[in-house]
Structures are given as C-alpha cells and as structure tokens.
PDB file of C-alpha atoms in Angstrom:
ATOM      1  CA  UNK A  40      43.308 -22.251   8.350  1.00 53.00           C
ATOM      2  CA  UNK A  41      46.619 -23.005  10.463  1.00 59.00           C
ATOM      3  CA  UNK A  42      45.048 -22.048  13.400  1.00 53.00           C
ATOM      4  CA  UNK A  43      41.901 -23.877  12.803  1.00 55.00           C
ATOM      5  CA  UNK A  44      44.161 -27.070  12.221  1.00 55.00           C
ATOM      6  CA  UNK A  45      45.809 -26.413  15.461  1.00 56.00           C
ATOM      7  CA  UNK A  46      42.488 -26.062  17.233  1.00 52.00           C
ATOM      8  CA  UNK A  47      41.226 -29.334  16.009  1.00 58.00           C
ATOM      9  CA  UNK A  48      45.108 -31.087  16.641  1.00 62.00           C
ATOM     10  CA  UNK A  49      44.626 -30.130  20.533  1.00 57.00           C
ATOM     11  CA  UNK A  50      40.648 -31.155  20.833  1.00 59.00           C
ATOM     12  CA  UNK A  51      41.705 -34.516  19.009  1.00 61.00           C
ATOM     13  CA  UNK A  52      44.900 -34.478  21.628  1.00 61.00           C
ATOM     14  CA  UNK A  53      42.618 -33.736  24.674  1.00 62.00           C
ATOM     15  CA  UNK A  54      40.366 -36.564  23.060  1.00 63.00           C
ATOM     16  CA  UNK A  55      42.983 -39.395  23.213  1.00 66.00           C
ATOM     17  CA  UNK A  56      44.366 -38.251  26.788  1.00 73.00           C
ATOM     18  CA  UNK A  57      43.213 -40.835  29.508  1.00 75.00           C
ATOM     19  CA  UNK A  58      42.617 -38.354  32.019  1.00 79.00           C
ATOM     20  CA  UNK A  59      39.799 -36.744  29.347  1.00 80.00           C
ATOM     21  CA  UNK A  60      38.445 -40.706  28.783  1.00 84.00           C
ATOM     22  CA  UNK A  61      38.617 -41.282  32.698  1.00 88.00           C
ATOM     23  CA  UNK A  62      36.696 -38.241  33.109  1.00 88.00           C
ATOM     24  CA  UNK A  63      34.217 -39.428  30.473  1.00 88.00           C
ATOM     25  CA  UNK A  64      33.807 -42.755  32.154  1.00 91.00           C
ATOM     26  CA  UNK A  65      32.605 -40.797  35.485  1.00 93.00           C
ATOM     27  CA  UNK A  66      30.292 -38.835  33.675  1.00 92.00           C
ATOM     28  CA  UNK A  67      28.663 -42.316  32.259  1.00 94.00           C
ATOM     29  CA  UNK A  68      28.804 -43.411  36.266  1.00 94.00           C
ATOM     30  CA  UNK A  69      27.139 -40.048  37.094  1.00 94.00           C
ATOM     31  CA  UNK A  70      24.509 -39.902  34.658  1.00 95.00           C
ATOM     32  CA  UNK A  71      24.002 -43.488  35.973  1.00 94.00           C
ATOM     33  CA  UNK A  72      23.486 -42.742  39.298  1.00 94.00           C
ATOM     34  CA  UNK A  73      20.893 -39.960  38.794  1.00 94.00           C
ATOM     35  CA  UNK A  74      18.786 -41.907  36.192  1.00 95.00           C
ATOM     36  CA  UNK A  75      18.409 -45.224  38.556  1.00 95.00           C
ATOM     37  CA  UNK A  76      17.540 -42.415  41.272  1.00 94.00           C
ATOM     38  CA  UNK A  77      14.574 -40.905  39.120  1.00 94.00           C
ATOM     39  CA  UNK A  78      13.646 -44.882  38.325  1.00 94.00           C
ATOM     40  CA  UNK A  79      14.042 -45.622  41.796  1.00 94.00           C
ATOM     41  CA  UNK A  80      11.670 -43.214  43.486  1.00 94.00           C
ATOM     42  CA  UNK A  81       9.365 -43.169  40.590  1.00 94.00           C
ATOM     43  CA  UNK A  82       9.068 -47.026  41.141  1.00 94.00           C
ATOM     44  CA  UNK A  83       8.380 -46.469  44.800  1.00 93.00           C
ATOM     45  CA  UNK A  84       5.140 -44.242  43.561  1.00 93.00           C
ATOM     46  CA  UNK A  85       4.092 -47.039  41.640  1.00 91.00           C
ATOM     47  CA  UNK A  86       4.374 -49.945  44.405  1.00 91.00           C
ATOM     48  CA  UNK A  87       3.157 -47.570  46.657  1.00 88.00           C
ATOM     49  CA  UNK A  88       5.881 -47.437  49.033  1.00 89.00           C
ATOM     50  CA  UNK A  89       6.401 -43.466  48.779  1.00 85.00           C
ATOM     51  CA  UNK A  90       8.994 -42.078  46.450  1.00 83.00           C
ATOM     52  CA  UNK A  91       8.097 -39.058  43.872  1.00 89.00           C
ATOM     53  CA  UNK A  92       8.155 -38.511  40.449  1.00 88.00           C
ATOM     54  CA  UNK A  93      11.189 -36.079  39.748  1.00 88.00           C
ATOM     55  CA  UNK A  94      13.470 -35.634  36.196  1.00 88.00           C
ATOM     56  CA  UNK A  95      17.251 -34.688  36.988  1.00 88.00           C
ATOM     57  CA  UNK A  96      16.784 -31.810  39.189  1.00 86.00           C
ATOM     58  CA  UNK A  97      14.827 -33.762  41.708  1.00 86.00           C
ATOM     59  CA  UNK A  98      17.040 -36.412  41.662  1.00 90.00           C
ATOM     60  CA  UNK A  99      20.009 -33.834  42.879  1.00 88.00           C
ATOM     61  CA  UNK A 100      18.099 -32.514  45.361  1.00 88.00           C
ATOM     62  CA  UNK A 101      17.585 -35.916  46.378  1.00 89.00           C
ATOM     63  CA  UNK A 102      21.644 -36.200  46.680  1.00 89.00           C
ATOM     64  CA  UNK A 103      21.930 -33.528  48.854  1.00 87.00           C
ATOM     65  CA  UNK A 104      19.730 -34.815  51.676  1.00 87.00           C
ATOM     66  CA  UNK A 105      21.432 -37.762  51.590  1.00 84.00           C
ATOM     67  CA  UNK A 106      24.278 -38.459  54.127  1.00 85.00           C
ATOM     68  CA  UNK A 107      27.668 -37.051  53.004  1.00 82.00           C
ATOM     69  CA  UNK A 108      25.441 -35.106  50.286  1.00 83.00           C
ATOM     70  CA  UNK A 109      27.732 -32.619  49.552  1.00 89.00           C
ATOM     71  CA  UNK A 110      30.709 -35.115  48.709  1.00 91.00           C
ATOM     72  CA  UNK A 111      28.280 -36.882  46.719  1.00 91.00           C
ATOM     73  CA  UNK A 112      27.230 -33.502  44.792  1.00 92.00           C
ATOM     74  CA  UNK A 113      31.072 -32.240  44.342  1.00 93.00           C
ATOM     75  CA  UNK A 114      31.649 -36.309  42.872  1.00 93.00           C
ATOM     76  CA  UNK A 115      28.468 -35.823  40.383  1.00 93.00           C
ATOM     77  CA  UNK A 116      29.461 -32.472  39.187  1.00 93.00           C
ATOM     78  CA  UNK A 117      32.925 -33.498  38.447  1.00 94.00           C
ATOM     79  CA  UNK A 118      31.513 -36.903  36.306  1.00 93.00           C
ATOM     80  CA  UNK A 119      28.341 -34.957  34.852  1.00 94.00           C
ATOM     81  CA  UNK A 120      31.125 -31.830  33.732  1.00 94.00           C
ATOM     82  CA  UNK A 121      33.306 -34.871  32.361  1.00 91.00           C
ATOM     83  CA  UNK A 122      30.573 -36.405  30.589  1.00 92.00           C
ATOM     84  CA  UNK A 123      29.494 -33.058  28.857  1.00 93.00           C
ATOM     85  CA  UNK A 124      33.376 -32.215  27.443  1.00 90.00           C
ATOM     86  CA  UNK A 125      33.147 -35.755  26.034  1.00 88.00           C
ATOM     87  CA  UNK A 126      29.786 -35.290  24.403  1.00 89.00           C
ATOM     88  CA  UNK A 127      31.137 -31.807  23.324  1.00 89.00           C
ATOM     89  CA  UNK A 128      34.338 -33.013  21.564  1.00 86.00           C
ATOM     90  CA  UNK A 129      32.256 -35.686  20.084  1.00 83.00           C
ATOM     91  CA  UNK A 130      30.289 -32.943  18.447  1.00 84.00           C
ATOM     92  CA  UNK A 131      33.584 -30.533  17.593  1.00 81.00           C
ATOM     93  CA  UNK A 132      35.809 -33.236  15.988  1.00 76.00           C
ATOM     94  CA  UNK A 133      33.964 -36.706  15.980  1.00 68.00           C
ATOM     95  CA  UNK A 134      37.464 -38.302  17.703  1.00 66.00           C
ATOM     96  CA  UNK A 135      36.024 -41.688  16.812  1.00 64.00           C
ATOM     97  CA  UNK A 136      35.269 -41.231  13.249  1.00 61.00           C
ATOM     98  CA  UNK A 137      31.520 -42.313  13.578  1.00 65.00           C
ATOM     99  CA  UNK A 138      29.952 -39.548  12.081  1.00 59.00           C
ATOM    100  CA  UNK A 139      29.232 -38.974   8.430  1.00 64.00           C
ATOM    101  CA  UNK A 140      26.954 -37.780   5.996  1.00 68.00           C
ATOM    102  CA  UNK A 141      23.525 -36.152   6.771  1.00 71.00           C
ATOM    103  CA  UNK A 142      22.839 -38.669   9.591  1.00 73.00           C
ATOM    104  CA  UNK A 143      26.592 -37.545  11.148  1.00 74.00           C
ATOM    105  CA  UNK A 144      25.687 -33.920  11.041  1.00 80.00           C
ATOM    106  CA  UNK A 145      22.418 -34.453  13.451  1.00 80.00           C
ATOM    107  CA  UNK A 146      24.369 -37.063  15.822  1.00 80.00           C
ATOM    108  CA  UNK A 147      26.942 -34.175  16.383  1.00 83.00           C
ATOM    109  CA  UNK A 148      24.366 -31.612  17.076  1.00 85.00           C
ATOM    110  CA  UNK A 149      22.598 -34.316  19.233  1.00 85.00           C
ATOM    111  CA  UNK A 150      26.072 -34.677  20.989  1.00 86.00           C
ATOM    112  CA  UNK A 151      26.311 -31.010  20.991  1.00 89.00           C
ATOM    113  CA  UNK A 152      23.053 -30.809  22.584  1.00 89.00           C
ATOM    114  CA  UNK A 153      23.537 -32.825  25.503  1.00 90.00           C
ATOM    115  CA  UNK A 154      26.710 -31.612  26.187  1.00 90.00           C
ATOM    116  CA  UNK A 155      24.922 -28.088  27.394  1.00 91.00           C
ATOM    117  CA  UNK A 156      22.351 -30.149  28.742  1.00 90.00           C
ATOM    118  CA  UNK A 157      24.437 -32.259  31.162  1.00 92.00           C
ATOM    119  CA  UNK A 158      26.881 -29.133  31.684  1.00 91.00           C
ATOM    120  CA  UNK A 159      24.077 -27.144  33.133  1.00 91.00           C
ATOM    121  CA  UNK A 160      23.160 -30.163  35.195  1.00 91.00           C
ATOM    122  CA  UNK A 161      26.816 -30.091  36.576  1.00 92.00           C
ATOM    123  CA  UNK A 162      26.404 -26.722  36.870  1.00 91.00           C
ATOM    124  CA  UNK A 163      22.916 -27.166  39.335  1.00 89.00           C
ATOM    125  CA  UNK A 164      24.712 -29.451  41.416  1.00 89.00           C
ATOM    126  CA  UNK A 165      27.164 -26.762  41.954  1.00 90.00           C
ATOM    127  CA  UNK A 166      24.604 -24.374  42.611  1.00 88.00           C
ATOM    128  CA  UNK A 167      22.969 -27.192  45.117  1.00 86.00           C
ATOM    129  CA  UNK A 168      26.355 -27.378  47.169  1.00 83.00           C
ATOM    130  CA  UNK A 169      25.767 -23.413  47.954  1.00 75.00           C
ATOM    131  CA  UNK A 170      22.499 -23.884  49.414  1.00 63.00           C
ATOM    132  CA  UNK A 171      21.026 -21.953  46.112  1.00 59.00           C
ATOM    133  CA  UNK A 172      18.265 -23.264  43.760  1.00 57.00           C
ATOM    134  CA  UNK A 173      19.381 -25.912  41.609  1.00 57.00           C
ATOM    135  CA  UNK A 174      16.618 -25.649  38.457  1.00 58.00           C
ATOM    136  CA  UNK A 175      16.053 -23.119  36.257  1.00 57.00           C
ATOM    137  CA  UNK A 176      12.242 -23.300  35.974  1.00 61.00           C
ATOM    138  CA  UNK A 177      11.488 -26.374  34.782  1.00 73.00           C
ATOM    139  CA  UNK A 178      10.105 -27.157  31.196  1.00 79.00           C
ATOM    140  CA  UNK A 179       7.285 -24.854  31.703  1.00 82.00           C
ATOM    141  CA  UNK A 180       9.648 -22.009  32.906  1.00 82.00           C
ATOM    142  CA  UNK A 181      12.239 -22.167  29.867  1.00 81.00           C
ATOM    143  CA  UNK A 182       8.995 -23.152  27.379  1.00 86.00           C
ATOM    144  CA  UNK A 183       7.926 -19.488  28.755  1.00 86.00           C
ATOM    145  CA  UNK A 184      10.706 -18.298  27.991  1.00 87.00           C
ATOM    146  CA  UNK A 185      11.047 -18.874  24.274  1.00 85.00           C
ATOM    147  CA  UNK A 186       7.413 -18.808  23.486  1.00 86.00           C
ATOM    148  CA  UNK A 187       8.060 -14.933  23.891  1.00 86.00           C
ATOM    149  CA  UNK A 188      10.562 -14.659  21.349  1.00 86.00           C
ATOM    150  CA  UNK A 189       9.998 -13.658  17.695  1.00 84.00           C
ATOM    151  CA  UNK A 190       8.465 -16.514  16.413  1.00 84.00           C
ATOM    152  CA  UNK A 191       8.340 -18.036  20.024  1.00 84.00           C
ATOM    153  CA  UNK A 192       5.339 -20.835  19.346  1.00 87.00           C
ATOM    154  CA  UNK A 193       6.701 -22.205  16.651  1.00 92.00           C
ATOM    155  CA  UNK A 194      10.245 -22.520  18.197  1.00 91.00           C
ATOM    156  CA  UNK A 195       8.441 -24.513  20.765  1.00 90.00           C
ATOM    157  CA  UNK A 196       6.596 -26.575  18.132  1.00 92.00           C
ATOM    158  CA  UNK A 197      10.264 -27.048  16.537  1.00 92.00           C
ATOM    159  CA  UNK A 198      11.696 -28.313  19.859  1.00 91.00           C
ATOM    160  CA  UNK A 199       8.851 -30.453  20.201  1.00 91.00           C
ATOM    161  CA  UNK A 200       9.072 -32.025  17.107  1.00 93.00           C
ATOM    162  CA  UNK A 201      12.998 -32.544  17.455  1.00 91.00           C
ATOM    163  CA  UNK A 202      12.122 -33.928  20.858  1.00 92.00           C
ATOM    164  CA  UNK A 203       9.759 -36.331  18.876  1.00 94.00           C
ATOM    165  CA  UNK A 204      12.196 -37.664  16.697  1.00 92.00           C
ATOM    166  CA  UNK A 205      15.204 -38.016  19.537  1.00 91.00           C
ATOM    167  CA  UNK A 206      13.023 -40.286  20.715  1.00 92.00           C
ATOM    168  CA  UNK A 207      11.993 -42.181  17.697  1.00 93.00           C
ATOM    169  CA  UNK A 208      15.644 -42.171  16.995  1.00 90.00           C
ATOM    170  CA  UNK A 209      16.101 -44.179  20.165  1.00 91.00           C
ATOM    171  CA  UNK A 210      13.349 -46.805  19.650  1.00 93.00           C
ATOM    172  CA  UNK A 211      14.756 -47.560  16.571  1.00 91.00           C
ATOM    173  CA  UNK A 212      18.389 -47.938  18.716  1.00 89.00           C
ATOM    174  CA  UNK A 213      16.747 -50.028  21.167  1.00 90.00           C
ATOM    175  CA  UNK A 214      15.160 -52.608  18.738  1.00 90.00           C
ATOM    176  CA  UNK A 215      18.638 -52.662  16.762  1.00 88.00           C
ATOM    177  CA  UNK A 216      20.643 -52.752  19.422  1.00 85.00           C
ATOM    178  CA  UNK A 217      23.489 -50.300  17.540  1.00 82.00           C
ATOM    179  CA  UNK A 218      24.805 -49.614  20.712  1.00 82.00           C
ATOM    180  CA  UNK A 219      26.536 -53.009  21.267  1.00 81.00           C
ATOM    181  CA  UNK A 220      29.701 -51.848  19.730  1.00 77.00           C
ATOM    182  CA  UNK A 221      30.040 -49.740  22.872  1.00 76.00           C
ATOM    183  CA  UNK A 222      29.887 -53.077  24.879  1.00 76.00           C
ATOM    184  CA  UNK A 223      33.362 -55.190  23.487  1.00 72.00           C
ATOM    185  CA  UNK A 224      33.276 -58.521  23.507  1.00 70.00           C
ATOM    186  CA  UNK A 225      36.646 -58.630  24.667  1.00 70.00           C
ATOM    187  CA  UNK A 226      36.408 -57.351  28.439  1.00 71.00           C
ATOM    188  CA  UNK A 227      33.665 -59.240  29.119  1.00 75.00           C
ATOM    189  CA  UNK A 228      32.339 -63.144  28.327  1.00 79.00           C
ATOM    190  CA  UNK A 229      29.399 -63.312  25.949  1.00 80.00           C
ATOM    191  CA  UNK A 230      26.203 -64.440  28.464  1.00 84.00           C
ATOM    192  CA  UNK A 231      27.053 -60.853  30.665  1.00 83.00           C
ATOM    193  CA  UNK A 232      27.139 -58.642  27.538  1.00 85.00           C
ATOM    194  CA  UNK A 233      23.517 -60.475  26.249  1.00 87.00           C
ATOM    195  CA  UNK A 234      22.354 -59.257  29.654  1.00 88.00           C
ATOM    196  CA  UNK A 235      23.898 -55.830  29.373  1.00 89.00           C
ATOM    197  CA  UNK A 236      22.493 -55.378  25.942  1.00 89.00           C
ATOM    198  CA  UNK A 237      18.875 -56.913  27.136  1.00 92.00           C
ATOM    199  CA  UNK A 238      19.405 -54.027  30.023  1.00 92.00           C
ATOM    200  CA  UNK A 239      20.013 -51.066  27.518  1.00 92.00           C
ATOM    201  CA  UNK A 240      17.356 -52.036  25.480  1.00 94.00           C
ATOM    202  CA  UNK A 241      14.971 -51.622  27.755  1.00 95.00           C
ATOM    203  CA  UNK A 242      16.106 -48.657  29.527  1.00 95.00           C
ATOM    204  CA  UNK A 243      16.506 -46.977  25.930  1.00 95.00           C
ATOM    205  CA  UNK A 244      13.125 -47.797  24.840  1.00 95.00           C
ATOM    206  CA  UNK A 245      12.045 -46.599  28.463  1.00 95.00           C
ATOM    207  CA  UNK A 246      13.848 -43.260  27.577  1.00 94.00           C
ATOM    208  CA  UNK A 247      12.277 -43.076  24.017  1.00 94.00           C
ATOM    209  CA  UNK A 248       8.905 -42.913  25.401  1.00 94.00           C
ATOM    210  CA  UNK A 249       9.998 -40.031  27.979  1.00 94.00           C
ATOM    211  CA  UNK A 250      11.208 -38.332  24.748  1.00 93.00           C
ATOM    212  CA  UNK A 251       8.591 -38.654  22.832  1.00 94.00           C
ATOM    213  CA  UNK A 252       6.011 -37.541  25.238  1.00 94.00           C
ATOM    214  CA  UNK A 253       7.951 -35.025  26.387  1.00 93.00           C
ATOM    215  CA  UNK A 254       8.145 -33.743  22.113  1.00 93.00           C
ATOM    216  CA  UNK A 255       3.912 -33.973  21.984  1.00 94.00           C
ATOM    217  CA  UNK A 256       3.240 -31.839  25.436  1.00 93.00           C
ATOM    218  CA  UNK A 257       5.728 -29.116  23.525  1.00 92.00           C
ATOM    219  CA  UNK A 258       3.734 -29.268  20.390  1.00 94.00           C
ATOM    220  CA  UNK A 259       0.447 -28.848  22.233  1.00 93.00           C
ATOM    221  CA  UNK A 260       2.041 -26.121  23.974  1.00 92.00           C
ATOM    222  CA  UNK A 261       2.873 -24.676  20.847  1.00 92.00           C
ATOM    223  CA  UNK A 262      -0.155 -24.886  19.446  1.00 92.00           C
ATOM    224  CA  UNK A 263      -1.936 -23.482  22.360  1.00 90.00           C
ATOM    225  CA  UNK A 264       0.532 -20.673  22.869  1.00 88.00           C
ATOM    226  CA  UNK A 265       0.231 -21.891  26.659  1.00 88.00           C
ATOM    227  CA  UNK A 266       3.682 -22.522  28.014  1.00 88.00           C
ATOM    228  CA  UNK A 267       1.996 -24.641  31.221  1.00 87.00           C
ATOM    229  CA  UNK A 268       1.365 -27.794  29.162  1.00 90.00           C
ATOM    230  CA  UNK A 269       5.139 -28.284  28.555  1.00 88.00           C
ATOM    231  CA  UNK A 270       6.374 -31.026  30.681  1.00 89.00           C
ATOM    232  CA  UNK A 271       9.394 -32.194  32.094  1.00 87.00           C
ATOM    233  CA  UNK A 272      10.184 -35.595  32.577  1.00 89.00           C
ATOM    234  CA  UNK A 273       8.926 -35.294  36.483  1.00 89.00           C
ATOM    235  CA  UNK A 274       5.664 -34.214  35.162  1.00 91.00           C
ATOM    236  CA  UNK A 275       5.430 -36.904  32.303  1.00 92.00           C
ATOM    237  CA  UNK A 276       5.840 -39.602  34.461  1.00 92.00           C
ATOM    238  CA  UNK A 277       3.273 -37.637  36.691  1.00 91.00           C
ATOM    239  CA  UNK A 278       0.912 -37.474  33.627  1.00 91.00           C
ATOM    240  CA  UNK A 279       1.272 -41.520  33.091  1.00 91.00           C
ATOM    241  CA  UNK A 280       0.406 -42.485  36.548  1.00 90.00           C
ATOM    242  CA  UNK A 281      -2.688 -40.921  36.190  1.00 89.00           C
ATOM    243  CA  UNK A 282      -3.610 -42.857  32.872  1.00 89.00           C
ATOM    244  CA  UNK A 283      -5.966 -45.673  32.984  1.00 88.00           C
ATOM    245  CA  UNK A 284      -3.292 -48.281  34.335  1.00 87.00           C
ATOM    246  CA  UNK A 285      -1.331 -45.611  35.137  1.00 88.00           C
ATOM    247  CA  UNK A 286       0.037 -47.776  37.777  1.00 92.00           C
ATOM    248  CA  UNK A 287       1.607 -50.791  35.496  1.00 94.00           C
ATOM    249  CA  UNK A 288       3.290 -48.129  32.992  1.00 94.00           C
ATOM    250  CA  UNK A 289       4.630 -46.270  36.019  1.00 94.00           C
ATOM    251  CA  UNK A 290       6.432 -49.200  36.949  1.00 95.00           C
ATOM    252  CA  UNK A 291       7.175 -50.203  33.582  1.00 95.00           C
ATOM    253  CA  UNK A 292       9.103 -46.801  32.506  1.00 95.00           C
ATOM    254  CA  UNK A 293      10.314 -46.070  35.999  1.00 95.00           C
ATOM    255  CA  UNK A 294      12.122 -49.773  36.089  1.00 96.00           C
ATOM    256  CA  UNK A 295      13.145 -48.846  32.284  1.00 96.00           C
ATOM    257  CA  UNK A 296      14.800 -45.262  33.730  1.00 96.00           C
ATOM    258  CA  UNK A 297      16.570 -47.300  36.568  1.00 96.00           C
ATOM    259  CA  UNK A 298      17.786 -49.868  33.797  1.00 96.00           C
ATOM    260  CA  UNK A 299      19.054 -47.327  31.794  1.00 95.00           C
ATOM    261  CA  UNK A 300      21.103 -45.712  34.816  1.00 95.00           C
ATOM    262  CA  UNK A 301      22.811 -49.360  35.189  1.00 95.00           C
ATOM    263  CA  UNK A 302      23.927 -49.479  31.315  1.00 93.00           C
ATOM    264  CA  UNK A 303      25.658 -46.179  31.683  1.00 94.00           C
ATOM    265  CA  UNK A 304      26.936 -48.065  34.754  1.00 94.00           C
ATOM    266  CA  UNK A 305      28.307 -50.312  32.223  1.00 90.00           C
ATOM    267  CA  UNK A 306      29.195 -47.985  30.129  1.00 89.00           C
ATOM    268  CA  UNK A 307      31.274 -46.439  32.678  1.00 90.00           C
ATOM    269  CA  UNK A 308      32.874 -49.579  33.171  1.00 87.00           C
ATOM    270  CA  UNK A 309      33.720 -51.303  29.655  1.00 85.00           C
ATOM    271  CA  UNK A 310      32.559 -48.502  27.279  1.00 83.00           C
ATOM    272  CA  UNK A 311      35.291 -48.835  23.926  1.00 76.00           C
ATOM    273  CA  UNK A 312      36.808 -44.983  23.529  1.00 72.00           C
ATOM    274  CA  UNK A 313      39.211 -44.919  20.201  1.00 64.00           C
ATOM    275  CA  UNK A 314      40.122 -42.169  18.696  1.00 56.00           C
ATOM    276  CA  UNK A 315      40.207 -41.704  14.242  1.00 50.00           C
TER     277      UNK A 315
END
C-alpha cells in the first residue's frame, strides 16, 4: 500500500511539473496541426482543387514531404508523446479531480484510450523519420486482426458500439459546450472565447460524426465477419463524398476537422491545467 501511495505521490508530482504541462500544451498544438491537415486536404477534394482524404497517418506522411519534414516530424512526435503522458496520467490519477462516479470511470478509460492511441501516432512519426512505414494496417488491417481472436466478431461489434457512443458522447459535448471550462475567462476577453467556443463546437460535432460512422462500419463488419468494411477515418470521409451531396458534407466535416485542429490550437494556448 506504501508503495502504491508513492507511485501515485510521483504521477501527481510529474502532473503539477511545468515541464509535464508544457509538454501537454505541444501535444494539444500537435494534434492541432495534424487534424487541420486531414480538414485541409479533405476540403481541397471537396472544392475540387486536389487534396485527398487521409485520417492521421496520411496526414504524417503528408509532413514528411513537406520542406524541413523531418524537423517537423521529430517536433510532432515530441508534442503527440507529450499529449499521450498527459492523457495517460489523466487516466492513472485524475490530477484535476474531474472524475467521479460511473461517468469518471469511462472518462479515464477514454483518457486511457487515447493515450495509446496518440502514443502510437508519436510512435509512426518516428517510424516516418527512418524512411519505414508509418501505419499499421489501417482499420481494416487491425479489424483483421481481432476478428480472429476467440470471440473476434463480437469484439469488433464491442468496439463498434463503444466507437458509437464516443461519439454520441461528443455531440452531446458539442451542444453543451462542457468544454468551456478549458477556455478561462481570465486570459482572454469574452467576444474571442464566444468565437473559440463557436469553433470547438463545430469541430466536435464534426468529430462526433467521424466517430459515429466509424462505430456503424465496425458493427457491420462484425456482423458480416468481413474485416474490409471497417473504416478508418480516410475511408469515412471517402464513403461521404460519394453520398448523394457527398460534395456539401465533405466540405462540411472536412471544415469541422480543420476547426477542431484550431481549438486544440487554443487549447494549446490558454487550456486551464490544475492539479486536486
């Protein structure tokens, strides 16, 4: 018990240092950049001026071509590896003193959840900088991979489902808008947070539909015991540009992804981090 104390001291400790918060506010700028460049080149699709639709592998790839690519990988694998130790202590020992009860529980293994997520995207971006593949197979590859586990389908279906209700989770974030508190009042004047908060709204709700379509291709893929109609988040904005009006909700969600990348800019900037 002494030692688990300890353990939880030090995480609380490495929660309160600035260098861990700095760290955290470069993952927020990282995320950032790599959500308004999936928005971005999605967008371009949609007004026909070229682009692609990509998720967050693409959108590294897309780093490294760019001048000084490498810098810019080394800079998004520091702030992405930063972002996923803050979402990971945020799971371990809530340092804010947010979560509690039932609804606590699920946040932390939500936190817990994208921390691995946006470590192994730090991770590909390391793996970009030595000229090796920076993806893991895609949706339909790791979908594969668990459909042939015991039980495998109905993982899937699980994920799916989970996937489902992130994303109703976030609608119902959006149309609140609980994430103000993250925005204080006090480092900036009232009209620019209303904007900011208008901007997160729609770039959550943007997100929220990713999520949720991303949760039914899993379930159908469950259900069908075919791993190739999981979908990433390339390959669902794929599937809505070839919906009737595929066009207009291209643009819509792509401008949405691009708005969410400039609130984590924000976030990066005047994001509140106290410790309980």
């Amino acid at each position: 018990m002494a030692a688990t104390d300890r353990a939880e001291r030090a995480a609380r400790d490495a929660a309160a240092n600035p260098w861990v918060q700095r760290l955290a506010r470069a993952g927020y700028a990282a995320k950032g950049l790599v959500y308004v460049l999936i928005g971005v080149l999605a967008a371009q699709v949609a007004f026909g001026t070229g682009g692609q639709t990509t998720g967050t592998q693409g959108a590294l790839r897309q780093v490294a071509e760019m001048p000084f690519g490498s810098v810019l990988l080394v800079a998004l694998a520091i702030g992405l590896a930063g972002y996923a130790l803050w979402r990971l202590l945020e799971a371990g020992i809530d340092p804010e003193g947010e979560a509690h009860g039932a609804k606590g529980v699920a946040r932390r293994i939500g936190y817990a959840i994208s921390g691995i997520i946006y470590g192994a995207l730090a991770w590909s971006a390391i793996r970009l900088l030595g000229a090796g593949s920076g993806g893991g197979g895609g949706a339909k590859g790791w979908t594969a991979r668990l459909m042939a586990q015991p039980f495998g389908p109905w993982l899937v279906g699980v994920v799916g489902a989970v996937l489902v209700g992130v994303g109703i989770y976030y609608v119902a974030k959006a149309y609140k808008t609980t994430f103000r508190k993250r925005l204080p009042p006090g480092r900036m004047d009232a009209r620019a947070r209303d904007k900011l908060v208008k901007l997160g709204r729609f770039g959550i709700a943007a997100r929220a539909l990713v999520f949720v379509l991303s949760g039914v291709f899993l379930i159908v893929a469950a259900l069908q015991a075919d791993p190739s109609e999981a979908k990433g988040l390339g390959e669902v904005l794929s599937t809505l540009a070839a919906q009737p009006y595929g066009t207009l909700l291209l643009a819509v969600v792509a401008l949405g992804l691009a708005a969410y990348g400039l609130y984590q800019f924000a976030l990066a900037r005047y994001r509140r981090f106290e410790t309980a």
